[in-house]
Amino acid sequence: MRFQMNRIFVLVGTLLLAGFSCFAQSTGTITGKITYVDGVALHGVSVQLVQTQQTTVTDENGNYQIANVPVGRHTILVHQEGFSDATRVVNIGPGANLTADFRLEIASVKEQVTITASGSEQSVFDSLQSVNSVGSARISERASTSLGEVLEYETGVAKRSFGPGTARPVIRGFDGDRVLVLQDGARTGSIGSQSGDHGEPIDPLSAERIEVVKGPGTLLYGSNALGGVVNVINNDENDAHDGFRGYFTGVGGTTNAQGGAAGGLEYGTGKVLFRGNLSGQRTGDYSSPIGKIPNSSAWSGSGSAGVGYYGDKGWVNGTFSRDVRRYGVPFAGSFHAHDEEEGEGEEEHEVDVDLKSHTNNLKVAGGLRNLTTPLLSGLQFNINFAKYRHNEIEIEEGIEAIGTRFDNRTLSYRTLFEQQKSGPFTGRFGFEGLDREYEVNGEEQLINGPVKHRSFSAFALEELNFDRLKFQFGARVENNRYDPLDPDLKDRSFTGFSGGAGVNIGLWTGGAFVANYTHSNRAPSLEELYNNGPHIGNITFEVGNQDLVRETANGIDLSLRHQSDRFEMRANFYYYGIRNFVFLAYQDEDGDGEVDLEDGLPIGAFHQADARYAGAELNLNYDFNRFVSGFVSVDTVRARLTDEELDLPRIPPTRGRVGLEIKYGGFNVRPEFIVAAAQNRVYPLETPTDGYGIVNVGGSYSIGRSHVAHIITFNAFNLTDKLYRNHVSFIKDLAPEIGRGIRVGYTVRFF
């Protein structure tokens, strides 16, 4: 027995000596050079090790060095505003000196970085959730006054619309209050979720990139993110720089007489940074293969100004922004009820409906970093006040009158604490709140008097990282309270728990399997609880239900991924079962087999039943050689009410996208073919849509200099002038999609 104990002591001692030996030389060094078009060096580029948060910037010759890198597997993240971010996974041995050079691209089909999925920067490949990221050059190719138009061809993303100015993203078939739209991580204060004719007060042309997190984002962002999150990022840098940086973009297009421009300027001195942005766009009535679509024009203008202080241990900045826009709502006038007492001989005048909105937004954000406390390594906070108003303007014989006015005032706040890394364990936790006052007056006064909505939640998202095996688990507790002024309406309060767990398993070099389970809750929206009246934007006379209960979703997401120098693959499969799913059910109270009408609109009441969403997505990118790459994407979703065995309304059809990316020097061109299947799985009263195929060609030409980049973009769309209809559009039977046209843009960036 004593002999065995001695052997054990000798073995333990040997292991400890080996451990100390390794510890003595348990770091290495990473060096490299960052270039872009024609091998031009990029200075001031941020280079970060994701796992350790070690950061440096490149010098005037594009060189960088990170010393004292712990032994193990690391993800290098390279970021420069205006360029596609790049990542690479490397393995560092004791005393190793590794070289990792990067060539950044200005326009790329493969954006590789996300900050939305986990609350901190990480590669899309490492993220446990499925993420689409669209860079600034691609945004200018698809330039539009609305967010949905820019994102509609992303895998798993469709657009809901009542015309081009109103288009909003639909994620995996989820729409409305189940998709949360953010700008720089903060709520916009809009009411775009509640109606098909309400847009988002965001100009995509001024965005650096747009990230779409698919699947429940409730753990970090709350019950409004049950279907996913869209985050429009104008700037995510939290450091100052000396001198000027900026950009200017101009776009123009045919088929809708499009014109627009955006520009931004930064000036840094010491640790202080001043920022300003201006943007504006306009489009006329667009042409389809059957002619112009009346009252489909739109214009928007926005601007922001801010100042920030960025120290070694902390930073704070404040920004004020204003967005003003006006857009037509095609055919909305035809859904207005007409006076039944009008004489037969009286002429009936056509009514156009426009929406004019303005949003004022004041945001203060800041944080602490590089902390050495036992628990925390840093924290981030933001406080956001938004005052939103839009008027629905009725135009008859050239005379304008405000029919309905919507007001929405919100104060939102959020604090995120970053935990100190302890071995394989790290994470973040925080709290979030919302104070909202909503009121509508006029012809479509769906709710009598204002309604106050208050929300507060606490959350945590933790990680265990064992090199090729990563676990993530988290929880959120959220309370939502609604207090209507009208004494005939009930006060309601909902408290829900959401939790989830996921695993990322490295299967081979560059390959991983990711699995997630999520339990999510969503409180009914105030519109679902209290609306009672004609709602032209949803083409329904809506009847709210004050007795609604929380939606509860249990979901599974599976993903198989591969990433290497030449080949990239992401295959996603998901299934969500939702108890007490809220939906509009058309009414037939008199039992005559026809939907009841009120004010010329079908009556729909908010009901609840169990539902399921199931689908799959595939993305493939393969570099045949250094000049030619190919890409393929497919997405499909099926959504049904399980109790009644009915298909849910406005679910996107199965779609596919295939194309080539041809690169030579600074030239990039991407011919692509997009095909959509017929959608015959429809809700009662919903009309099916035919399948279609369209041809687009996009591309860019970049001219690189040491401190300036010039980018020319183009997008020739629907080249065969195909007549096709968007199944998720509220007016698909009246208005087909845009016909053949071309959009060109020019951007200059100086840094």
Short mmCIF file of C-alpha atoms in Angstrom, two decimals, residues 294-549:
data_model
loop_
_atom_site.label_atom_id
_atom_site.label_comp_id
_atom_site.label_asym_id
_atom_site.label_seq_id
_atom_site.Cartn_x
_atom_site.Cartn_y
_atom_site.Cartn_z
CA PRO A 294 -49.20 54.19 -57.87
CA ASN A 295 -48.28 55.92 -54.61
CA SER A 296 -45.24 53.69 -53.99
CA SER A 297 -42.73 56.53 -53.71
CA ALA A 298 -40.70 57.23 -50.57
CA TRP A 299 -38.15 59.63 -49.16
CA SER A 300 -36.15 59.75 -45.96
CA GLY A 301 -33.58 61.94 -44.26
CA SER A 302 -31.57 61.41 -41.11
CA GLY A 303 -28.68 62.91 -39.23
CA SER A 304 -26.73 62.39 -36.03
CA ALA A 305 -24.04 64.12 -34.00
CA GLY A 306 -22.08 62.86 -31.05
CA VAL A 307 -18.97 63.14 -28.92
CA GLY A 308 -17.13 60.55 -26.87
CA TYR A 309 -14.28 60.16 -24.44
CA TYR A 310 -12.23 56.94 -24.68
CA GLY A 311 -9.79 56.25 -21.88
CA ASP A 312 -7.71 53.19 -21.13
CA LYS A 313 -10.09 52.00 -18.43
CA GLY A 314 -13.37 53.56 -19.46
CA TRP A 315 -15.31 55.29 -22.19
CA VAL A 316 -18.54 57.26 -22.62
CA ASN A 317 -20.27 58.86 -25.59
CA GLY A 318 -23.48 60.68 -26.31
CA THR A 319 -25.35 60.85 -29.63
CA PHE A 320 -28.42 62.75 -30.78
CA SER A 321 -30.11 61.66 -34.00
CA ARG A 322 -33.21 62.58 -35.96
CA ASP A 323 -34.97 60.64 -38.69
CA VAL A 324 -37.71 62.07 -40.92
CA ARG A 325 -39.45 60.11 -43.66
CA ARG A 326 -42.54 59.99 -45.81
CA TYR A 327 -43.72 57.12 -47.95
CA GLY A 328 -46.77 56.13 -49.91
CA VAL A 329 -48.91 53.14 -48.95
CA PRO A 330 -50.09 51.72 -52.30
CA PHE A 331 -53.80 50.89 -52.57
CA ALA A 332 -54.44 51.72 -48.90
CA GLY A 333 -57.14 54.16 -49.98
CA SER A 334 -59.12 51.36 -51.61
CA PHE A 335 -59.56 49.69 -48.21
CA HIS A 336 -61.16 52.75 -46.62
CA ALA A 337 -64.89 52.40 -46.04
CA HIS A 338 -67.01 54.65 -48.28
CA ASP A 339 -70.06 56.57 -47.17
CA GLU A 340 -73.04 54.32 -47.91
CA GLU A 341 -75.37 57.33 -48.11
CA GLU A 342 -73.56 58.88 -51.08
CA GLY A 343 -75.83 59.47 -54.01
CA GLU A 344 -75.44 57.27 -57.08
CA GLY A 345 -74.64 60.23 -59.26
CA GLU A 346 -71.94 61.59 -57.02
CA GLU A 347 -68.40 61.13 -58.25
CA GLU A 348 -66.20 58.94 -56.05
CA HIS A 349 -62.69 60.31 -55.67
CA GLU A 350 -59.69 58.09 -55.16
CA VAL A 351 -57.89 58.55 -51.85
CA ASP A 352 -54.13 58.13 -51.44
CA VAL A 353 -52.60 57.39 -48.06
CA ASP A 354 -49.08 58.48 -47.05
CA LEU A 355 -47.26 58.01 -43.77
CA LYS A 356 -45.05 60.81 -42.47
CA SER A 357 -42.91 60.09 -39.44
CA HIS A 358 -40.22 61.72 -37.37
CA THR A 359 -38.08 60.21 -34.63
CA ASN A 360 -35.84 62.03 -32.17
CA ASN A 361 -33.34 59.85 -30.37
CA LEU A 362 -30.88 60.63 -27.57
CA LYS A 363 -28.45 57.87 -26.58
CA VAL A 364 -25.75 57.75 -23.92
CA ALA A 365 -23.45 54.72 -23.90
CA GLY A 366 -20.30 53.85 -22.05
CA GLY A 367 -18.43 51.29 -20.09
CA LEU A 368 -15.40 50.14 -18.15
CA ARG A 369 -12.76 47.78 -19.48
CA ASN A 370 -9.48 46.11 -18.58
CA LEU A 371 -10.64 45.75 -14.99
CA THR A 372 -8.58 43.60 -12.64
CA THR A 373 -11.27 42.83 -10.05
CA PRO A 374 -11.77 39.15 -9.14
CA LEU A 375 -15.27 39.08 -10.64
CA LEU A 376 -15.50 41.64 -13.47
CA SER A 377 -13.32 42.44 -16.47
CA GLY A 378 -15.61 45.18 -17.77
CA LEU A 379 -19.10 46.51 -18.22
CA GLN A 380 -21.18 48.25 -20.89
CA PHE A 381 -24.29 50.37 -20.55
CA ASN A 382 -26.63 52.37 -22.75
CA ILE A 383 -29.56 54.66 -22.02
CA ASN A 384 -31.78 55.50 -24.95
CA PHE A 385 -34.67 57.98 -25.17
CA ALA A 386 -36.77 57.93 -28.36
CA LYS A 387 -39.76 60.06 -29.28
CA TYR A 388 -41.57 58.70 -32.32
CA ARG A 389 -44.60 60.13 -34.12
CA HIS A 390 -46.19 59.35 -37.42
CA ASN A 391 -49.21 60.80 -39.17
CA GLU A 392 -51.30 58.85 -41.62
CA ILE A 393 -52.14 61.43 -44.26
CA GLU A 394 -55.17 61.04 -46.53
CA ILE A 395 -54.87 62.85 -49.86
CA GLU A 396 -58.03 63.49 -51.88
CA GLU A 397 -58.07 65.81 -54.92
CA GLY A 398 -54.70 67.20 -53.81
CA ILE A 399 -55.93 68.13 -50.33
CA GLU A 400 -54.07 66.56 -47.40
CA ALA A 401 -55.65 65.74 -44.06
CA ILE A 402 -54.28 63.82 -41.09
CA GLY A 403 -56.48 60.77 -40.59
CA THR A 404 -54.67 59.12 -37.67
CA ARG A 405 -51.75 60.06 -35.44
CA PHE A 406 -49.54 57.56 -33.60
CA ASP A 407 -47.25 58.60 -30.73
CA ASN A 408 -44.73 56.33 -29.06
CA ARG A 409 -42.28 57.52 -26.39
CA THR A 410 -39.75 55.08 -24.99
CA LEU A 411 -36.97 55.14 -22.44
CA SER A 412 -34.84 52.02 -22.57
CA TYR A 413 -31.72 51.12 -20.63
CA ARG A 414 -29.37 48.17 -20.52
CA THR A 415 -26.27 47.21 -18.54
CA LEU A 416 -24.05 44.26 -19.37
CA PHE A 417 -21.31 43.04 -16.99
CA GLU A 418 -18.38 41.09 -18.43
CA GLN A 419 -17.06 38.42 -16.06
CA GLN A 420 -13.39 37.85 -15.43
CA LYS A 421 -12.19 34.72 -17.20
CA SER A 422 -11.41 31.89 -14.79
CA GLY A 423 -9.90 28.89 -16.51
CA PRO A 424 -12.45 27.72 -19.09
CA PHE A 425 -15.28 29.68 -17.44
CA THR A 426 -16.48 33.10 -18.53
CA GLY A 427 -19.71 34.91 -19.27
CA ARG A 428 -21.78 38.02 -18.88
CA PHE A 429 -24.86 39.09 -16.98
CA GLY A 430 -26.97 42.19 -16.74
CA PHE A 431 -30.33 43.88 -16.56
CA GLU A 432 -32.56 45.75 -18.98
CA GLY A 433 -35.62 47.96 -18.74
CA LEU A 434 -38.20 49.75 -20.88
CA ASP A 435 -40.66 52.53 -20.07
CA ARG A 436 -43.06 53.19 -22.94
CA GLU A 437 -46.12 55.36 -23.48
CA TYR A 438 -48.22 54.69 -26.58
CA GLU A 439 -51.21 56.63 -27.90
CA VAL A 440 -53.23 56.73 -31.10
CA ASN A 441 -55.83 59.33 -32.13
CA GLY A 442 -58.00 59.77 -35.21
CA GLU A 443 -59.96 57.59 -37.59
CA GLU A 444 -58.05 54.44 -36.69
CA GLN A 445 -58.10 55.01 -32.95
CA LEU A 446 -57.57 51.38 -32.16
CA ILE A 447 -57.16 52.02 -28.43
CA ASN A 448 -58.99 54.67 -26.42
CA GLY A 449 -56.45 56.76 -24.55
CA PRO A 450 -52.75 56.17 -23.84
CA VAL A 451 -51.28 52.89 -22.62
CA LYS A 452 -48.16 52.66 -20.47
CA HIS A 453 -45.89 49.66 -20.92
CA ARG A 454 -43.11 48.94 -18.43
CA SER A 455 -40.65 46.09 -18.65
CA PHE A 456 -37.74 44.95 -16.50
CA SER A 457 -35.54 41.89 -16.80
CA ALA A 458 -32.36 40.32 -15.47
CA PHE A 459 -30.29 37.85 -17.47
CA ALA A 460 -27.06 35.85 -17.56
CA LEU A 461 -25.21 34.04 -20.36
CA GLU A 462 -22.33 31.81 -19.29
CA GLU A 463 -19.69 29.86 -21.23
CA LEU A 464 -17.33 26.95 -20.62
CA ASN A 465 -14.63 26.78 -23.29
CA PHE A 466 -12.47 23.65 -23.57
CA ASP A 467 -10.70 24.49 -26.84
CA ARG A 468 -12.69 22.29 -29.25
CA LEU A 469 -15.66 21.93 -26.93
CA LYS A 470 -17.70 24.94 -25.85
CA PHE A 471 -20.81 25.01 -23.67
CA GLN A 472 -23.14 27.97 -23.32
CA PHE A 473 -26.09 28.27 -20.97
CA GLY A 474 -28.19 31.14 -19.74
CA ALA A 475 -31.42 32.37 -18.24
CA ARG A 476 -33.61 35.46 -18.19
CA VAL A 477 -36.49 36.59 -15.96
CA GLU A 478 -38.68 39.32 -17.45
CA ASN A 479 -41.74 41.23 -16.29
CA ASN A 480 -44.02 43.23 -18.60
CA ARG A 481 -46.81 45.46 -17.25
CA TYR A 482 -49.51 47.26 -19.26
CA ASP A 483 -51.50 50.12 -17.71
CA PRO A 484 -54.19 51.57 -20.04
CA LEU A 485 -55.84 54.86 -19.07
CA ASP A 486 -59.26 53.65 -20.27
CA PRO A 487 -61.04 52.17 -17.20
CA ASP A 488 -62.81 49.66 -19.46
CA LEU A 489 -59.45 48.05 -20.26
CA LYS A 490 -57.68 45.71 -17.87
CA ASP A 491 -54.26 46.24 -16.38
CA ARG A 492 -52.14 43.20 -17.21
CA SER A 493 -48.82 41.90 -15.88
CA PHE A 494 -46.75 39.03 -17.27
CA THR A 495 -43.66 37.44 -15.72
CA GLY A 496 -41.81 34.82 -17.69
CA PHE A 497 -38.66 32.74 -17.44
CA SER A 498 -36.50 31.92 -20.46
CA GLY A 499 -33.55 29.57 -20.43
CA GLY A 500 -31.30 27.78 -22.85
CA ALA A 501 -28.24 25.64 -23.31
CA GLY A 502 -25.96 24.99 -26.27
CA VAL A 503 -22.82 23.16 -27.26
CA ASN A 504 -20.24 23.75 -30.00
CA ILE A 505 -18.20 20.61 -30.74
CA GLY A 506 -15.11 20.73 -32.94
CA LEU A 507 -15.34 17.66 -35.19
CA TRP A 508 -12.29 18.19 -37.40
CA THR A 509 -9.98 21.02 -38.39
CA GLY A 510 -12.39 23.76 -39.46
CA GLY A 511 -15.49 21.66 -38.74
CA ALA A 512 -18.02 21.96 -35.93
CA PHE A 513 -21.42 20.70 -34.81
CA VAL A 514 -23.60 23.13 -32.87
CA ALA A 515 -26.76 22.26 -30.94
CA ASN A 516 -29.05 24.61 -29.00
CA TYR A 517 -32.12 24.14 -26.86
CA THR A 518 -34.15 27.24 -25.93
CA HIS A 519 -37.14 27.72 -23.67
CA SER A 520 -38.59 31.18 -24.41
CA ASN A 521 -41.54 33.26 -23.27
CA ARG A 522 -43.22 36.21 -24.96
CA ALA A 523 -45.70 38.54 -23.31
CA PRO A 524 -48.59 39.56 -25.59
CA SER A 525 -48.09 42.99 -27.14
CA LEU A 526 -50.37 45.84 -26.14
CA GLU A 527 -51.85 45.85 -29.66
CA GLU A 528 -52.83 42.19 -29.32
CA LEU A 529 -54.43 42.91 -25.95
CA TYR A 530 -56.28 46.16 -26.57
CA ASN A 531 -56.74 46.96 -30.30
CA ASN A 532 -60.38 47.34 -31.31
CA GLY A 533 -61.13 48.98 -34.63
CA PRO A 534 -60.33 49.20 -38.34
CA HIS A 535 -56.64 48.66 -39.08
CA ILE A 536 -55.92 49.38 -42.74
CA GLY A 537 -52.24 48.47 -42.33
CA ASN A 538 -53.20 44.85 -41.61
CA ILE A 539 -56.32 44.94 -43.83
CA THR A 540 -58.36 43.78 -40.83
CA PHE A 541 -60.89 45.09 -38.34
CA GLU A 542 -58.93 44.01 -35.28
CA VAL A 543 -60.48 42.82 -32.04
CA GLY A 544 -58.02 42.53 -29.17
CA ASN A 545 -58.18 39.95 -26.42
CA GLN A 546 -57.47 41.22 -22.91
CA ASP A 547 -57.33 37.66 -21.55
CA LEU A 548 -54.33 36.52 -23.60
CA VAL A 549 -51.61 34.62 -21.73
#
